[in-house]
Amino acid sequence: MGPLETGIMQPQAYGDEHLSLDFEQRVVLLDNRRLTLTRKEYDLLSLLVQYAGQIVPRDALLMQVWGYSPEIRTRTLDVHVRRLRKKLGAYADQYIETIFGIGYRFQPFHAPRYFQQALERPALAISA
Amino acid sequence: MGPLETGIMQPQAYGDEHLSLDFEQRVVLLDNRRLTLTRKEYDLLSLLVQYAGQIVPRDALLMQVWGYSPEIRTRTLDVHVRRLRKKLGAYADQYIETIFGIGYRFQPFHAPRYFQQALERPALAISA
DNA sequence: CCGCTTTTTACAAAGTTTTTACAACATCCC
DNA sequence: GGGATGTTGTAAAAACTTTGTAAAAAGCGG
């Protein structure tokens, strides 16, 4: 069942001043250079970007990317976030915010830090 | 039902600086010398070339070339890729990229590694 | 049966993911 | 503020998965 059948139409790309993602080709460009991400790294970034501006809870990330249910204890998410940030270089902390005790949030490059959300997809349930 | 009936028009040939394929005659030339490929080798190369610049997932290759469904475990694809690369000689790794955990991608000879796609056919579903 | 092609097998190499251990940091409560 | 507690950051090791490779086995068409 494809996007047409589901009625859910997702943008097939994301782009801001420094970063772009092509969700079809799984290609990520940072300042026009291609970022080589592993599968999980890409899946994680991609998910965060698709919820840009919104907090995505750890549990949701672990469920969507790893298929883990909430009771599983693992640090692999943290490690993946770290590696992602490393690859995002100088912009890392600007792009990927830690929401202590809850999860992470991807912010588009020039996003005003406060007062923001529109055009977004419905939240992935913010536990807490 | 042929290309005209389906409405999908495919180019009947591919060519770049070193390699050319005639999809009608199933003839492959590498630096103007004819490459002798077996049937499966040709089918595989041909499919990859038709999606030049795009990732073709293993599952898609196994389905299109072998008619295998995703649950079948086989290494025959890897072996065929290897033999293809061997026959492509020095250009092998330039032409056929491995996308770890996902599949393979054929890149036209001077393809800019970044920032590329146009005139392509729709992707063969990238198993996310 | 013969020659060629295709697939499997077994092992090596490469790459990826997860865990572990500890440090740093945030939050809560007194 | 300051300690207790829990969470996240970080580096490195360990575990695991995928792909490369060579050789053998199996399949196929004359």
PDB file of C-alpha atoms (C1' of nucleotides) in Angstrom:
ATOM      1  CA  MET A   1       0.000   0.000   0.000  1.00  0.00           C
ATOM      2  CA  GLY A   2       1.638   3.182  -1.196  1.00  0.00           C
ATOM      3  CA  PRO A   3       1.217   6.833  -0.307  1.00  0.00           C
ATOM      4  CA  LEU A   4      -1.689   7.272  -2.651  1.00  0.00           C
ATOM      5  CA  GLU A   5      -3.625   4.452  -1.102  1.00  0.00           C
ATOM      6  CA  THR A   6      -2.890   5.473   2.448  1.00  0.00           C
ATOM      7  CA  GLY A   7      -3.875   9.018   1.800  1.00  0.00           C
ATOM      8  CA  ILE A   8      -0.780  10.108   3.663  1.00  0.00           C
ATOM      9  CA  MET A   9       1.365  12.165   1.414  1.00  0.00           C
ATOM     10  CA  GLN A  10       4.851  12.802   2.641  1.00  0.00           C
ATOM     11  CA  PRO A  11       7.206  15.294   1.196  1.00  0.00           C
ATOM     12  CA  GLN A  12       9.913  13.424  -0.621  1.00  0.00           C
ATOM     13  CA  ALA A  13      12.621  15.813   0.369  1.00  0.00           C
ATOM     14  CA  TYR A  14      13.789  18.204   3.043  1.00  0.00           C
ATOM     15  CA  GLY A  15      16.077  21.143   2.583  1.00  0.00           C
ATOM     16  CA  ASP A  16      17.367  24.149   4.449  1.00  0.00           C
ATOM     17  CA  GLU A  17      20.357  26.392   4.189  1.00  0.00           C
ATOM     18  CA  HIS A  18      22.910  23.700   4.959  1.00  0.00           C
ATOM     19  CA  LEU A  19      21.202  20.366   4.998  1.00  0.00           C
ATOM     20  CA  SER A  20      19.061  18.419   2.607  1.00  0.00           C
ATOM     21  CA  LEU A  21      17.544  14.962   2.555  1.00  0.00           C
ATOM     22  CA  ASP A  22      16.153  13.082  -0.363  1.00  0.00           C
ATOM     23  CA  PHE A  23      13.834  10.520   1.170  1.00  0.00           C
ATOM     24  CA  GLU A  24      13.561   8.597  -2.082  1.00  0.00           C
ATOM     25  CA  GLN A  25      17.241   8.104  -2.638  1.00  0.00           C
ATOM     26  CA  ARG A  26      18.251   8.246   0.979  1.00  0.00           C
ATOM     27  CA  VAL A  27      20.764  10.889   0.098  1.00  0.00           C
ATOM     28  CA  VAL A  28      21.861  13.502   2.602  1.00  0.00           C
ATOM     29  CA  LEU A  29      23.792  16.613   1.623  1.00  0.00           C
ATOM     30  CA  LEU A  30      25.508  18.900   4.093  1.00  0.00           C
ATOM     31  CA  ASP A  31      26.722  22.089   2.504  1.00  0.00           C
ATOM     32  CA  ASN A  32      26.508  20.387  -0.846  1.00  0.00           C
ATOM     33  CA  ARG A  33      28.735  17.549   0.141  1.00  0.00           C
ATOM     34  CA  ARG A  34      27.291  14.154   0.478  1.00  0.00           C
ATOM     35  CA  LEU A  35      27.048  12.710   3.951  1.00  0.00           C
ATOM     36  CA  THR A  36      27.638   9.014   4.169  1.00  0.00           C
ATOM     37  CA  LEU A  37      25.329   7.625   6.778  1.00  0.00           C
ATOM     38  CA  THR A  38      24.811   4.056   7.810  1.00  0.00           C
ATOM     39  CA  ARG A  39      21.349   2.585   7.619  1.00  0.00           C
ATOM     40  CA  LYS A  40      20.398   3.269  11.182  1.00  0.00           C
ATOM     41  CA  GLU A  41      21.974   6.686  11.169  1.00  0.00           C
ATOM     42  CA  TYR A  42      19.935   7.583   8.149  1.00  0.00           C
ATOM     43  CA  ASP A  43      16.734   6.096   9.516  1.00  0.00           C
ATOM     44  CA  LEU A  44      17.175   8.064  12.696  1.00  0.00           C
ATOM     45  CA  LEU A  45      17.962  11.364  11.044  1.00  0.00           C
ATOM     46  CA  SER A  46      15.235  10.872   8.539  1.00  0.00           C
ATOM     47  CA  LEU A  47      12.660  10.286  11.231  1.00  0.00           C
ATOM     48  CA  LEU A  48      13.746  13.292  13.229  1.00  0.00           C
ATOM     49  CA  VAL A  49      13.725  15.475  10.142  1.00  0.00           C
ATOM     50  CA  GLN A  50      10.272  14.302   9.205  1.00  0.00           C
ATOM     51  CA  TYR A  51       9.099  15.586  12.547  1.00  0.00           C
ATOM     52  CA  ALA A  52      11.195  18.731  12.285  1.00  0.00           C
ATOM     53  CA  GLY A  53      10.428  21.221  14.999  1.00  0.00           C
ATOM     54  CA  GLN A  54       8.706  18.613  17.090  1.00  0.00           C
ATOM     55  CA  ILE A  55       9.983  16.615  19.989  1.00  0.00           C
ATOM     56  CA  VAL A  56      10.255  12.945  19.212  1.00  0.00           C
ATOM     57  CA  PRO A  57      10.323  10.885  22.403  1.00  0.00           C
ATOM     58  CA  ARG A  58      12.998   8.272  22.917  1.00  0.00           C
ATOM     59  CA  ASP A  59      10.374   5.573  23.053  1.00  0.00           C
ATOM     60  CA  ALA A  60       9.027   6.637  19.709  1.00  0.00           C
ATOM     61  CA  LEU A  61      12.480   6.626  18.152  1.00  0.00           C
ATOM     62  CA  LEU A  62      13.290   3.249  19.614  1.00  0.00           C
ATOM     63  CA  MET A  63      10.001   1.912  18.369  1.00  0.00           C
ATOM     64  CA  GLN A  64      10.156   3.354  14.875  1.00  0.00           C
ATOM     65  CA  VAL A  65      13.821   2.832  14.112  1.00  0.00           C
ATOM     66  CA  TRP A  66      14.624  -0.230  16.183  1.00  0.00           C
ATOM     67  CA  GLY A  67      11.295  -1.874  16.745  1.00  0.00           C
ATOM     68  CA  TYR A  68      12.045  -1.889  20.462  1.00  0.00           C
ATOM     69  CA  SER A  69       9.242  -1.662  22.937  1.00  0.00           C
ATOM     70  CA  PRO A  70       9.588   0.804  25.806  1.00  0.00           C
ATOM     71  CA  GLU A  71      10.715  -1.639  28.438  1.00  0.00           C
ATOM     72  CA  ILE A  72      13.907  -2.510  26.573  1.00  0.00           C
ATOM     73  CA  ARG A  73      16.924  -0.794  28.066  1.00  0.00           C
ATOM     74  CA  THR A  74      19.556   0.176  25.558  1.00  0.00           C
ATOM     75  CA  ARG A  75      21.995   2.971  24.902  1.00  0.00           C
ATOM     76  CA  THR A  76      22.162   2.468  21.206  1.00  0.00           C
ATOM     77  CA  LEU A  77      19.982   5.470  20.513  1.00  0.00           C
ATOM     78  CA  ASP A  78      22.373   7.742  22.383  1.00  0.00           C
ATOM     79  CA  VAL A  79      25.299   6.330  20.515  1.00  0.00           C
ATOM     80  CA  HIS A  80      23.583   6.822  17.190  1.00  0.00           C
ATOM     81  CA  VAL A  81      22.663  10.385  18.040  1.00  0.00           C
ATOM     82  CA  ARG A  82      26.239  11.026  18.901  1.00  0.00           C
ATOM     83  CA  ARG A  83      27.523   9.658  15.624  1.00  0.00           C
ATOM     84  CA  LEU A  84      24.934  11.627  13.725  1.00  0.00           C
ATOM     85  CA  ARG A  85      25.971  14.801  15.465  1.00  0.00           C
ATOM     86  CA  LYS A  86      29.569  14.079  14.689  1.00  0.00           C
ATOM     87  CA  LYS A  87      28.759  13.803  11.023  1.00  0.00           C
ATOM     88  CA  LEU A  88      26.698  16.970  11.103  1.00  0.00           C
ATOM     89  CA  GLY A  89      29.834  18.740  12.223  1.00  0.00           C
ATOM     90  CA  ALA A  90      29.549  22.310  13.402  1.00  0.00           C
ATOM     91  CA  TYR A  91      25.788  22.421  13.030  1.00  0.00           C
ATOM     92  CA  ALA A  92      25.252  19.344  15.131  1.00  0.00           C
ATOM     93  CA  ASP A  93      23.826  20.870  18.256  1.00  0.00           C
ATOM     94  CA  GLN A  94      21.868  23.406  16.318  1.00  0.00           C
ATOM     95  CA  TYR A  95      20.154  20.659  14.394  1.00  0.00           C
ATOM     96  CA  ILE A  96      19.709  17.975  17.001  1.00  0.00           C
ATOM     97  CA  GLU A  97      18.498  19.145  20.376  1.00  0.00           C
ATOM     98  CA  THR A  98      18.364  16.959  23.440  1.00  0.00           C
ATOM     99  CA  ILE A  99      15.147  17.231  25.369  1.00  0.00           C
ATOM    100  CA  PHE A 100      16.256  15.941  28.710  1.00  0.00           C
ATOM    101  CA  GLY A 101      14.261  13.032  29.993  1.00  0.00           C
ATOM    102  CA  ILE A 102      12.054  12.976  26.924  1.00  0.00           C
ATOM    103  CA  GLY A 103      13.794  12.666  23.617  1.00  0.00           C
ATOM    104  CA  TYR A 104      15.272  14.645  20.777  1.00  0.00           C
ATOM    105  CA  ARG A 105      14.193  17.346  18.387  1.00  0.00           C
ATOM    106  CA  PHE A 106      15.450  18.270  14.974  1.00  0.00           C
ATOM    107  CA  GLN A 107      15.345  21.964  14.241  1.00  0.00           C
ATOM    108  CA  PRO A 108      15.553  23.386  10.735  1.00  0.00           C
ATOM    109  CA  PHE A 109      18.535  25.644  10.386  1.00  0.00           C
ATOM    110  CA  HIS A 110      17.142  29.078  11.017  1.00  0.00           C
ATOM    111  CA  ALA A 111      14.250  27.913  13.107  1.00  0.00           C
ATOM    112  CA  PRO A 112      13.283  30.381  15.788  1.00  0.00           C
ATOM    113  CA  ARG A 113      13.924  28.487  18.966  1.00  0.00           C
ATOM    114  CA  TYR A 114      10.591  29.366  20.486  1.00  0.00           C
ATOM    115  CA  PHE A 115       7.152  29.438  19.174  1.00  0.00           C
ATOM    116  CA  GLN A 116       7.215  27.053  16.410  1.00  0.00           C
ATOM    117  CA  GLN A 117       5.208  24.477  14.700  1.00  0.00           C
ATOM    118  CA  ALA A 118       3.068  24.390  11.694  1.00  0.00           C
ATOM    119  CA  LEU A 119       2.797  22.322   8.563  1.00  0.00           C
ATOM    120  CA  GLU A 120       4.086  19.479  10.645  1.00  0.00           C
ATOM    121  CA  ARG A 121       2.860  15.990  10.872  1.00  0.00           C
ATOM    122  CA  PRO A 122       0.912  14.975  13.942  1.00  0.00           C
ATOM    123  CA  ALA A 123       3.137  14.363  16.913  1.00  0.00           C
ATOM    124  CA  LEU A 124       4.423  10.914  17.755  1.00  0.00           C
ATOM    125  CA  ALA A 125       2.778  11.025  21.143  1.00  0.00           C
ATOM    126  CA  ILE A 126       4.926  12.878  23.586  1.00  0.00           C
ATOM    127  CA  SER A 127       5.073  10.607  26.581  1.00  0.00           C
ATOM    128  CA  ALA A 128       5.536  12.923  29.492  1.00  0.00           C
TER     129      ALA A 128
ATOM    130  CA  MET B   1       1.887  -5.511 -23.654  1.00  0.00           C
ATOM    131  CA  GLY B   2       4.848  -3.487 -24.924  1.00  0.00           C
ATOM    132  CA  PRO B   3       6.294  -0.150 -23.983  1.00  0.00           C
ATOM    133  CA  LEU B   4       3.834   1.739 -26.154  1.00  0.00           C
ATOM    134  CA  GLU B   5       0.852   0.141 -24.521  1.00  0.00           C
ATOM    135  CA  THR B   6       2.148   0.634 -21.017  1.00  0.00           C
ATOM    136  CA  GLY B   7       2.894   4.244 -21.691  1.00  0.00           C
ATOM    137  CA  ILE B   8       6.342   3.733 -20.244  1.00  0.00           C
ATOM    138  CA  MET B   9       8.942   4.578 -22.803  1.00  0.00           C
ATOM    139  CA  GLN B  10      12.390   3.293 -22.082  1.00  0.00           C
ATOM    140  CA  PRO B  11      15.511   4.371 -23.792  1.00  0.00           C
ATOM    141  CA  GLN B  12      16.746   1.574 -25.992  1.00  0.00           C
ATOM    142  CA  ALA B  13      20.375   2.230 -25.268  1.00  0.00           C
ATOM    143  CA  TYR B  14      22.798   3.507 -22.705  1.00  0.00           C
ATOM    144  CA  GLY B  15      26.191   4.983 -23.312  1.00  0.00           C
ATOM    145  CA  ASP B  16      28.933   6.813 -21.519  1.00  0.00           C
ATOM    146  CA  GLU B  17      32.617   7.347 -22.012  1.00  0.00           C
ATOM    147  CA  HIS B  18      33.576   3.715 -21.595  1.00  0.00           C
ATOM    148  CA  LEU B  19      30.462   1.620 -21.504  1.00  0.00           C
ATOM    149  CA  SER B  20      27.484   1.147 -23.722  1.00  0.00           C
ATOM    150  CA  LEU B  21      24.469  -1.117 -23.703  1.00  0.00           C
ATOM    151  CA  ASP B  22      22.066  -1.796 -26.493  1.00  0.00           C
ATOM    152  CA  PHE B  23      18.937  -3.000 -24.783  1.00  0.00           C
ATOM    153  CA  GLU B  24      17.452  -4.191 -28.047  1.00  0.00           C
ATOM    154  CA  GLN B  25      20.379  -6.324 -29.079  1.00  0.00           C
ATOM    155  CA  ARG B  26      21.564  -7.067 -25.574  1.00  0.00           C
ATOM    156  CA  VAL B  27      25.019  -6.006 -26.585  1.00  0.00           C
ATOM    157  CA  VAL B  28      27.498  -4.493 -24.183  1.00  0.00           C
ATOM    158  CA  LEU B  29      30.624  -2.646 -25.200  1.00  0.00           C
ATOM    159  CA  LEU B  30      33.433  -1.675 -22.874  1.00  0.00           C
ATOM    160  CA  ASP B  31      35.943   0.676 -24.438  1.00  0.00           C
ATOM    161  CA  ASN B  32      34.698  -0.440 -27.816  1.00  0.00           C
ATOM    162  CA  ARG B  33      35.335  -4.076 -27.155  1.00  0.00           C
ATOM    163  CA  ARG B  34      32.435  -6.370 -26.838  1.00  0.00           C
ATOM    164  CA  LEU B  35      31.768  -7.773 -23.408  1.00  0.00           C
ATOM    165  CA  THR B  36      30.523 -11.318 -23.336  1.00  0.00           C
ATOM    166  CA  LEU B  37      28.032 -11.634 -20.560  1.00  0.00           C
ATOM    167  CA  THR B  38      25.916 -14.573 -19.594  1.00  0.00           C
ATOM    168  CA  ARG B  39      22.178 -14.122 -19.514  1.00  0.00           C
ATOM    169  CA  LYS B  40      21.901 -13.393 -15.829  1.00  0.00           C
ATOM    170  CA  GLU B  41      24.937 -11.170 -15.884  1.00  0.00           C
ATOM    171  CA  TYR B  42      23.362  -9.162 -18.640  1.00  0.00           C
ATOM    172  CA  ASP B  43      19.965  -9.006 -16.974  1.00  0.00           C
ATOM    173  CA  LEU B  44      21.554  -7.761 -13.804  1.00  0.00           C
ATOM    174  CA  LEU B  45      23.729  -5.147 -15.435  1.00  0.00           C
ATOM    175  CA  SER B  46      20.915  -4.040 -17.653  1.00  0.00           C
ATOM    176  CA  LEU B  47      18.582  -3.531 -14.744  1.00  0.00           C
ATOM    177  CA  LEU B  48      21.143  -1.589 -12.772  1.00  0.00           C
ATOM    178  CA  VAL B  49      21.950   0.562 -15.766  1.00  0.00           C
ATOM    179  CA  GLN B  50      18.310   1.294 -16.384  1.00  0.00           C
ATOM    180  CA  TYR B  51      18.162   2.728 -12.898  1.00  0.00           C
ATOM    181  CA  ALA B  52      21.490   4.480 -13.271  1.00  0.00           C
ATOM    182  CA  GLY B  53      22.229   6.827 -10.425  1.00  0.00           C
ATOM    183  CA  GLN B  54      19.612   5.228  -8.237  1.00  0.00           C
ATOM    184  CA  ILE B  55      19.916   2.647  -5.537  1.00  0.00           C
ATOM    185  CA  VAL B  56      18.353  -0.634  -6.470  1.00  0.00           C
ATOM    186  CA  PRO B  57      17.652  -2.685  -3.362  1.00  0.00           C
ATOM    187  CA  ARG B  58      18.751  -6.303  -3.202  1.00  0.00           C
ATOM    188  CA  ASP B  59      15.170  -7.375  -2.882  1.00  0.00           C
ATOM    189  CA  ALA B  60      14.264  -5.579  -6.051  1.00  0.00           C
ATOM    190  CA  LEU B  61      17.143  -7.146  -7.939  1.00  0.00           C
ATOM    191  CA  LEU B  62      16.310 -10.600  -6.675  1.00  0.00           C
ATOM    192  CA  MET B  63      12.710 -10.095  -7.616  1.00  0.00           C
ATOM    193  CA  GLN B  64      13.292  -8.636 -11.063  1.00  0.00           C
ATOM    194  CA  VAL B  65      16.165 -10.811 -12.205  1.00  0.00           C
ATOM    195  CA  TRP B  66      15.518 -14.017 -10.330  1.00  0.00           C
ATOM    196  CA  GLY B  67      11.861 -13.852  -9.430  1.00  0.00           C
ATOM    197  CA  TYR B  68      12.774 -14.506  -5.827  1.00  0.00           C
ATOM    198  CA  SER B  69      10.649 -13.118  -3.042  1.00  0.00           C
ATOM    199  CA  PRO B  70      12.351 -11.319  -0.194  1.00  0.00           C
ATOM    200  CA  GLU B  71      12.376 -14.178   2.261  1.00  0.00           C
ATOM    201  CA  ILE B  72      14.588 -16.340   0.076  1.00  0.00           C
ATOM    202  CA  ARG B  73      18.157 -16.407   1.273  1.00  0.00           C
ATOM    203  CA  THR B  74      20.707 -16.683  -1.457  1.00  0.00           C
ATOM    204  CA  ARG B  75      24.157 -15.417  -2.304  1.00  0.00           C
ATOM    205  CA  THR B  76      23.774 -15.688  -6.018  1.00  0.00           C
ATOM    206  CA  LEU B  77      23.304 -11.969  -6.410  1.00  0.00           C
ATOM    207  CA  ASP B  78      26.623 -11.281  -4.723  1.00  0.00           C
ATOM    208  CA  VAL B  79      28.343 -13.789  -6.916  1.00  0.00           C
ATOM    209  CA  HIS B  80      26.862 -12.286 -10.040  1.00  0.00           C
ATOM    210  CA  VAL B  81      27.864  -8.803  -8.979  1.00  0.00           C
ATOM    211  CA  ARG B  82      31.346 -10.061  -8.462  1.00  0.00           C
ATOM    212  CA  ARG B  83      31.551 -11.602 -11.919  1.00  0.00           C
ATOM    213  CA  LEU B  84      30.123  -8.493 -13.473  1.00  0.00           C
ATOM    214  CA  ARG B  85      32.699  -6.354 -11.742  1.00  0.00           C
ATOM    215  CA  LYS B  86      35.418  -8.659 -12.900  1.00  0.00           C
ATOM    216  CA  LYS B  87      34.330  -8.212 -16.468  1.00  0.00           C
ATOM    217  CA  LEU B  88      34.068  -4.463 -16.075  1.00  0.00           C
ATOM    218  CA  GLY B  89      37.741  -4.490 -15.228  1.00  0.00           C
ATOM    219  CA  ALA B  90      39.308  -1.347 -13.881  1.00  0.00           C
ATOM    220  CA  TYR B  91      36.058   0.594 -13.868  1.00  0.00           C
ATOM    221  CA  ALA B  92      34.232  -1.986 -11.838  1.00  0.00           C
ATOM    222  CA  ASP B  93      33.963  -0.209  -8.537  1.00  0.00           C
ATOM    223  CA  GLN B  94      33.341   3.101 -10.185  1.00  0.00           C
ATOM    224  CA  TYR B  95      30.389   1.670 -12.020  1.00  0.00           C
ATOM    225  CA  ILE B  96      28.857  -0.643  -9.472  1.00  0.00           C
ATOM    226  CA  GLU B  97      28.608   0.728  -5.981  1.00  0.00           C
ATOM    227  CA  THR B  98      27.640  -1.351  -2.985  1.00  0.00           C
ATOM    228  CA  ILE B  99      25.115   0.307  -0.732  1.00  0.00           C
ATOM    229  CA  PHE B 100      25.730  -1.611   2.431  1.00  0.00           C
ATOM    230  CA  GLY B 101      22.681  -3.288   3.824  1.00  0.00           C
ATOM    231  CA  ILE B 102      20.493  -2.056   1.011  1.00  0.00           C
ATOM    232  CA  GLY B 103      21.602  -2.919  -2.463  1.00  0.00           C
ATOM    233  CA  TYR B 104      23.659  -1.710  -5.388  1.00  0.00           C
ATOM    234  CA  ARG B 105      23.841   1.345  -7.585  1.00  0.00           C
ATOM    235  CA  PHE B 106      25.155   1.798 -11.068  1.00  0.00           C
ATOM    236  CA  GLN B 107      26.810   5.148 -11.639  1.00  0.00           C
ATOM    237  CA  PRO B 108      27.430   6.547 -15.100  1.00  0.00           C
ATOM    238  CA  PHE B 109      31.086   7.091 -15.664  1.00  0.00           C
ATOM    239  CA  HIS B 110      31.594  10.707 -14.825  1.00  0.00           C
ATOM    240  CA  ALA B 111      28.636  10.958 -12.547  1.00  0.00           C
ATOM    241  CA  PRO B 112      29.134  13.599  -9.933  1.00  0.00           C
ATOM    242  CA  ARG B 113      29.030  11.603  -6.757  1.00  0.00           C
ATOM    243  CA  TYR B 114      26.834  14.199  -5.139  1.00  0.00           C
ATOM    244  CA  PHE B 115      23.856  16.046  -6.190  1.00  0.00           C
ATOM    245  CA  GLN B 116      22.428  13.985  -8.886  1.00  0.00           C
ATOM    246  CA  GLN B 117      19.266  12.848 -10.421  1.00  0.00           C
ATOM    247  CA  ALA B 118      17.103  13.708 -13.281  1.00  0.00           C
ATOM    248  CA  LEU B 119      15.534  11.945 -16.210  1.00  0.00           C
ATOM    249  CA  GLU B 120      15.396   8.850 -14.089  1.00  0.00           C
ATOM    250  CA  ARG B 121      12.677   6.340 -13.775  1.00  0.00           C
ATOM    251  CA  PRO B 122      10.758   6.110 -10.549  1.00  0.00           C
ATOM    252  CA  ALA B 123      12.627   4.290  -7.827  1.00  0.00           C
ATOM    253  CA  LEU B 124      12.174   0.581  -7.248  1.00  0.00           C
ATOM    254  CA  ALA B 125      10.885   0.969  -3.722  1.00  0.00           C
ATOM    255  CA  ILE B 126      13.751   1.363  -1.345  1.00  0.00           C
ATOM    256  CA  SER B 127      13.189  -0.989   1.503  1.00  0.00           C
ATOM    257  CA  ALA B 128      13.735   1.484   4.256  1.00  0.00           C
TER     258      ALA B 128
ATOM    259  C1'  DC C   1      27.905 -36.887 -21.534  1.00  0.00           C
ATOM    260  C1'  DC C   2      30.100 -32.243 -22.255  1.00  0.00           C
ATOM    261  C1'  DG C   3      30.601 -27.569 -21.716  1.00  0.00           C
ATOM    262  C1'  DC C   4      28.806 -23.718 -19.913  1.00  0.00           C
ATOM    263  C1'  DT C   5      26.038 -21.241 -16.527  1.00  0.00           C
ATOM    264  C1'  DT C   6      24.118 -20.723 -12.163  1.00  0.00           C
ATOM    265  C1'  DT C   7      23.778 -21.584  -7.314  1.00  0.00           C
ATOM    266  C1'  DT C   8      25.545 -23.001  -3.036  1.00  0.00           C
ATOM    267  C1'  DT C   9      29.018 -23.366   0.412  1.00  0.00           C
ATOM    268  C1'  DA C  10      32.543 -21.963   3.391  1.00  0.00           C
ATOM    269  C1'  DC C  11      35.494 -18.781   4.918  1.00  0.00           C
ATOM    270  C1'  DA C  12      37.599 -14.018   4.981  1.00  0.00           C
ATOM    271  C1'  DA C  13      37.125  -9.203   5.077  1.00  0.00           C
ATOM    272  C1'  DA C  14      34.707  -5.155   5.803  1.00  0.00           C
ATOM    273  C1'  DG C  15      31.306  -2.569   7.852  1.00  0.00           C
ATOM    274  C1'  DT C  16      27.679  -1.706  11.278  1.00  0.00           C
ATOM    275  C1'  DT C  17      25.373  -1.897  15.602  1.00  0.00           C
ATOM    276  C1'  DT C  18      25.150  -2.703  20.409  1.00  0.00           C
ATOM    277  C1'  DT C  19      27.042  -2.987  24.782  1.00  0.00           C
ATOM    278  C1'  DT C  20      29.945  -1.505  28.443  1.00  0.00           C
ATOM    279  C1'  DA C  21      32.093   1.532  31.537  1.00  0.00           C
ATOM    280  C1'  DC C  22      32.765   5.793  33.087  1.00  0.00           C
ATOM    281  C1'  DA C  23      32.348  10.932  32.904  1.00  0.00           C
ATOM    282  C1'  DA C  24      29.488  14.889  32.727  1.00  0.00           C
ATOM    283  C1'  DC C  25      25.342  17.000  33.477  1.00  0.00           C
ATOM    284  C1'  DA C  26      20.402  17.943  34.857  1.00  0.00           C
ATOM    285  C1'  DT C  27      16.853  17.629  38.138  1.00  0.00           C
ATOM    286  C1'  DC C  28      14.823  17.032  42.532  1.00  0.00           C
ATOM    287  C1'  DC C  29      14.468  17.691  47.223  1.00  0.00           C
ATOM    288  C1'  DC C  30      16.205  18.941  51.616  1.00  0.00           C
TER     289       DC C  30
ATOM    290  C1'  DG D   1      23.837  25.264  47.847  1.00  0.00           C
ATOM    291  C1'  DG D   2      24.791  20.297  47.941  1.00  0.00           C
ATOM    292  C1'  DG D   3      24.071  15.565  47.800  1.00  0.00           C
ATOM    293  C1'  DA D   4      21.347  11.784  45.752  1.00  0.00           C
ATOM    294  C1'  DT D   5      19.500  10.057  41.671  1.00  0.00           C
ATOM    295  C1'  DG D   6      18.723   9.468  37.096  1.00  0.00           C
ATOM    296  C1'  DT D   7      19.834  10.741  32.258  1.00  0.00           C
ATOM    297  C1'  DT D   8      22.838  11.718  28.541  1.00  0.00           C
ATOM    298  C1'  DG D   9      27.662  12.131  26.399  1.00  0.00           C
ATOM    299  C1'  DT D  10      31.606   9.711  25.070  1.00  0.00           C
ATOM    300  C1'  DA D  11      35.160   6.316  23.787  1.00  0.00           C
ATOM    301  C1'  DA D  12      36.335   1.892  23.140  1.00  0.00           C
ATOM    302  C1'  DA D  13      35.472  -2.970  22.843  1.00  0.00           C
ATOM    303  C1'  DA D  14      32.614  -6.690  21.628  1.00  0.00           C
ATOM    304  C1'  DA D  15      29.109  -8.736  18.994  1.00  0.00           C
ATOM    305  C1'  DC D  16      26.890  -9.086  14.985  1.00  0.00           C
ATOM    306  C1'  DT D  17      25.679  -8.586  10.013  1.00  0.00           C
ATOM    307  C1'  DT D  18      26.631  -8.026   5.351  1.00  0.00           C
ATOM    308  C1'  DT D  19      29.463  -8.467   1.475  1.00  0.00           C
ATOM    309  C1'  DG D  20      33.636 -10.307  -1.111  1.00  0.00           C
ATOM    310  C1'  DT D  21      35.817 -14.255  -2.813  1.00  0.00           C
ATOM    311  C1'  DA D  22      37.196 -18.863  -4.387  1.00  0.00           C
ATOM    312  C1'  DA D  23      35.948 -23.236  -5.133  1.00  0.00           C
ATOM    313  C1'  DA D  24      32.774 -27.005  -5.460  1.00  0.00           C
ATOM    314  C1'  DA D  25      28.302 -28.696  -6.603  1.00  0.00           C
ATOM    315  C1'  DA D  26      24.195 -28.585  -9.170  1.00  0.00           C
ATOM    316  C1'  DG D  27      21.524 -27.499 -13.214  1.00  0.00           C
ATOM    317  C1'  DC D  28      20.746 -27.096 -18.146  1.00  0.00           C
ATOM    318  C1'  DG D  29      20.891 -27.430 -23.192  1.00  0.00           C
ATOM    319  C1'  DG D  30      23.009 -29.257 -26.862  1.00  0.00           C
TER     320       DG D  30
END
